Amino acid sequence: MDTPDTWEELLTSDRPLLDRASTAERVADVLRRRLLEGDLPPGTRLSEENAGRALAVSRNTLREAFRLLVHERLLVHEFHRGVFVRVLSVADVVDLYRIRRLLECGAVRAARQVPRSRVEAVERAVEEGERSAARHGWREVGTANMRFHEALAALAGSPRVDETMRQLLAELRLAFHAMPRLREFHQPYLARNREIAELVARGEYAAAGDRLDEYLDVAEQQLLAEH
């Protein structure tokens, strides 16, 4: 079995996404994506020296990126210890799902005359999850699931909703690390995702929103049972 890359090696592979004039916002985008994809588990200490060397950015730029992600509740700064990936509490999980019901379910129910490209993005995310499951890539199924929910929120056609949803999902991915058996956690949602995607494709947005509401209830209770 291949040895998983360290977080420093993963960030080094992200270096081409940046340039010599990269801003803190672009560095934060790279780190946020790694969080969303599950590559930075809760409690991971992010050394300024190692992260700066991996991304080839200045310490000031990196510190500002860290500050942005601390503000988004993805990282925490501990005095005299450094910067760490945040560990979510039970209250965090409850609040995340409260916001998701307002934002994500609301976006689906309010969808009207959605461009075909957005509907196709929902379908692609479902197919990506199904392909990953066929390969037994359960962490990748989790990443596809994040993209599925991001695509559902994007039905609103709002850049502000899109930005908020990306931040929420990156934070939520931290909660997934508490699940000890990824297959048992993710597999049942593949069929639920397919059902919701089919409702969206038929323009049955109210029904899709109702299914999503039920779906989030089940997922929240599963996560809370492990926290």
PDB file of N, CA, C and O in Angstrom, residues 31-56:
ATOM      1  N   LEU A  31      -5.183  26.133   1.111  1.00  0.00           N
ATOM      2  CA  LEU A  31      -5.333  25.437   2.385  1.00  0.00           C
ATOM      3  C   LEU A  31      -6.778  25.003   2.611  1.00  0.00           C
ATOM      4  O   LEU A  31      -7.045  23.892   3.090  1.00  0.00           O
ATOM      5  N   ARG A  32      -7.715  25.865   2.250  1.00  0.00           N
ATOM      6  CA  ARG A  32      -9.136  25.535   2.417  1.00  0.00           C
ATOM      7  C   ARG A  32      -9.506  24.317   1.571  1.00  0.00           C
ATOM      8  O   ARG A  32     -10.277  23.446   1.999  1.00  0.00           O
ATOM      9  N   ARG A  33      -8.971  24.262   0.355  1.00  0.00           N
ATOM     10  CA  ARG A  33      -9.261  23.114  -0.512  1.00  0.00           C
ATOM     11  C   ARG A  33      -8.722  21.826   0.098  1.00  0.00           C
ATOM     12  O   ARG A  33      -9.372  20.780   0.060  1.00  0.00           O
ATOM     13  N   ARG A  34      -7.535  21.897   0.676  1.00  0.00           N
ATOM     14  CA  ARG A  34      -6.967  20.713   1.328  1.00  0.00           C
ATOM     15  C   ARG A  34      -7.822  20.282   2.526  1.00  0.00           C
ATOM     16  O   ARG A  34      -8.002  19.091   2.784  1.00  0.00           O
ATOM     17  N   LEU A  35      -8.351  21.248   3.249  1.00  0.00           N
ATOM     18  CA  LEU A  35      -9.254  20.922   4.349  1.00  0.00           C
ATOM     19  C   LEU A  35     -10.533  20.275   3.826  1.00  0.00           C
ATOM     20  O   LEU A  35     -11.020  19.279   4.368  1.00  0.00           O
ATOM     21  N   LEU A  36     -11.074  20.843   2.744  1.00  0.00           N
ATOM     22  CA  LEU A  36     -12.313  20.328   2.162  1.00  0.00           C
ATOM     23  C   LEU A  36     -12.136  18.899   1.661  1.00  0.00           C
ATOM     24  O   LEU A  36     -13.060  18.085   1.731  1.00  0.00           O
ATOM     25  N   GLU A  37     -10.935  18.572   1.162  1.00  0.00           N
ATOM     26  CA  GLU A  37     -10.687  17.235   0.630  1.00  0.00           C
ATOM     27  C   GLU A  37     -10.233  16.250   1.703  1.00  0.00           C
ATOM     28  O   GLU A  37      -9.941  15.090   1.413  1.00  0.00           O
ATOM     29  N   GLY A  38     -10.176  16.709   2.946  1.00  0.00           N
ATOM     30  CA  GLY A  38      -9.867  15.800   4.046  1.00  0.00           C
ATOM     31  C   GLY A  38      -8.399  15.509   4.246  1.00  0.00           C
ATOM     32  O   GLY A  38      -8.045  14.542   4.931  1.00  0.00           O
ATOM     33  N   ASP A  39      -7.514  16.340   3.662  1.00  0.00           N
ATOM     34  CA  ASP A  39      -6.077  16.078   3.742  1.00  0.00           C
ATOM     35  C   ASP A  39      -5.425  16.619   5.009  1.00  0.00           C
ATOM     36  O   ASP A  39      -4.273  16.284   5.299  1.00  0.00           O
ATOM     37  N   LEU A  40      -6.130  17.472   5.738  1.00  0.00           N
ATOM     38  CA  LEU A  40      -5.576  18.073   6.959  1.00  0.00           C
ATOM     39  C   LEU A  40      -6.509  17.734   8.124  1.00  0.00           C
ATOM     40  O   LEU A  40      -7.472  18.445   8.383  1.00  0.00           O
ATOM     41  N   PRO A  41      -6.225  16.661   8.841  1.00  0.00           N
ATOM     42  CA  PRO A  41      -7.117  16.238   9.930  1.00  0.00           C
ATOM     43  C   PRO A  41      -7.132  17.228  11.084  1.00  0.00           C
ATOM     44  O   PRO A  41      -6.165  17.979  11.293  1.00  0.00           O
ATOM     45  N   PRO A  42      -8.208  17.235  11.853  1.00  0.00           N
ATOM     46  CA  PRO A  42      -8.274  18.087  13.046  1.00  0.00           C
ATOM     47  C   PRO A  42      -7.093  17.812  13.977  1.00  0.00           C
ATOM     48  O   PRO A  42      -6.682  16.663  14.156  1.00  0.00           O
ATOM     49  N   GLY A  43      -6.560  18.879  14.551  1.00  0.00           N
ATOM     50  CA  GLY A  43      -5.433  18.744  15.461  1.00  0.00           C
ATOM     51  C   GLY A  43      -4.084  18.824  14.795  1.00  0.00           C
ATOM     52  O   GLY A  43      -3.058  18.901  15.481  1.00  0.00           O
ATOM     53  N   THR A  44      -4.033  18.811  13.455  1.00  0.00           N
ATOM     54  CA  THR A  44      -2.750  18.909  12.752  1.00  0.00           C
ATOM     55  C   THR A  44      -2.102  20.264  13.028  1.00  0.00           C
ATOM     56  O   THR A  44      -2.741  21.305  12.870  1.00  0.00           O
ATOM     57  N   ARG A  45      -0.838  20.248  13.434  1.00  0.00           N
ATOM     58  CA  ARG A  45      -0.104  21.497  13.635  1.00  0.00           C
ATOM     59  C   ARG A  45       0.498  21.928  12.307  1.00  0.00           C
ATOM     60  O   ARG A  45       1.209  21.158  11.658  1.00  0.00           O
ATOM     61  N   LEU A  46       0.209  23.160  11.894  1.00  0.00           N
ATOM     62  CA  LEU A  46       0.710  23.693  10.629  1.00  0.00           C
ATOM     63  C   LEU A  46       1.909  24.599  10.924  1.00  0.00           C
ATOM     64  O   LEU A  46       1.750  25.770  11.274  1.00  0.00           O
ATOM     65  N   SER A  47       3.078  24.041  10.789  1.00  0.00           N
ATOM     66  CA  SER A  47       4.299  24.805  11.020  1.00  0.00           C
ATOM     67  C   SER A  47       4.434  25.908   9.984  1.00  0.00           C
ATOM     68  O   SER A  47       4.339  25.657   8.772  1.00  0.00           O
ATOM     69  N   GLU A  48       4.643  27.148  10.434  1.00  0.00           N
ATOM     70  CA  GLU A  48       4.842  28.258   9.496  1.00  0.00           C
ATOM     71  C   GLU A  48       6.033  27.986   8.587  1.00  0.00           C
ATOM     72  O   GLU A  48       5.975  28.240   7.381  1.00  0.00           O
ATOM     73  N   GLU A  49       7.104  27.488   9.167  1.00  0.00           N
ATOM     74  CA  GLU A  49       8.320  27.250   8.391  1.00  0.00           C
ATOM     75  C   GLU A  49       8.085  26.211   7.305  1.00  0.00           C
ATOM     76  O   GLU A  49       8.422  26.416   6.140  1.00  0.00           O
ATOM     77  N   ASN A  50       7.480  25.090   7.682  1.00  0.00           N
ATOM     78  CA  ASN A  50       7.261  24.014   6.714  1.00  0.00           C
ATOM     79  C   ASN A  50       6.236  24.400   5.651  1.00  0.00           C
ATOM     80  O   ASN A  50       6.407  24.108   4.465  1.00  0.00           O
ATOM     81  N   ALA A  51       5.137  25.047   6.077  1.00  0.00           N
ATOM     82  CA  ALA A  51       4.107  25.449   5.119  1.00  0.00           C
ATOM     83  C   ALA A  51       4.640  26.516   4.171  1.00  0.00           C
ATOM     84  O   ALA A  51       4.377  26.484   2.962  1.00  0.00           O
ATOM     85  N   GLY A  52       5.389  27.476   4.701  1.00  0.00           N
ATOM     86  CA  GLY A  52       5.952  28.521   3.853  1.00  0.00           C
ATOM     87  C   GLY A  52       6.915  27.963   2.834  1.00  0.00           C
ATOM     88  O   GLY A  52       6.927  28.377   1.667  1.00  0.00           O
ATOM     89  N   ARG A  53       7.754  27.003   3.263  1.00  0.00           N
ATOM     90  CA  ARG A  53       8.700  26.382   2.332  1.00  0.00           C
ATOM     91  C   ARG A  53       7.968  25.557   1.272  1.00  0.00           C
ATOM     92  O   ARG A  53       8.316  25.589   0.085  1.00  0.00           O
ATOM     93  N   ALA A  54       6.934  24.813   1.696  1.00  0.00           N
ATOM     94  CA  ALA A  54       6.187  23.972   0.753  1.00  0.00           C
ATOM     95  C   ALA A  54       5.512  24.803  -0.335  1.00  0.00           C
ATOM     96  O   ALA A  54       5.518  24.438  -1.516  1.00  0.00           O
ATOM     97  N   LEU A  55       4.931  25.949   0.071  1.00  0.00           N
ATOM     98  CA  LEU A  55       4.196  26.783  -0.883  1.00  0.00           C
ATOM     99  C   LEU A  55       5.056  27.872  -1.513  1.00  0.00           C
ATOM    100  O   LEU A  55       4.606  28.557  -2.439  1.00  0.00           O
ATOM    101  N   ALA A  56       6.282  28.036  -0.989  1.00  0.00           N
ATOM    102  CA  ALA A  56       7.198  29.059  -1.495  1.00  0.00           C
ATOM    103  C   ALA A  56       6.585  30.451  -1.402  1.00  0.00           C
ATOM    104  O   ALA A  56       6.595  31.224  -2.361  1.00  0.00           O
TER     105      ALA A  56
END
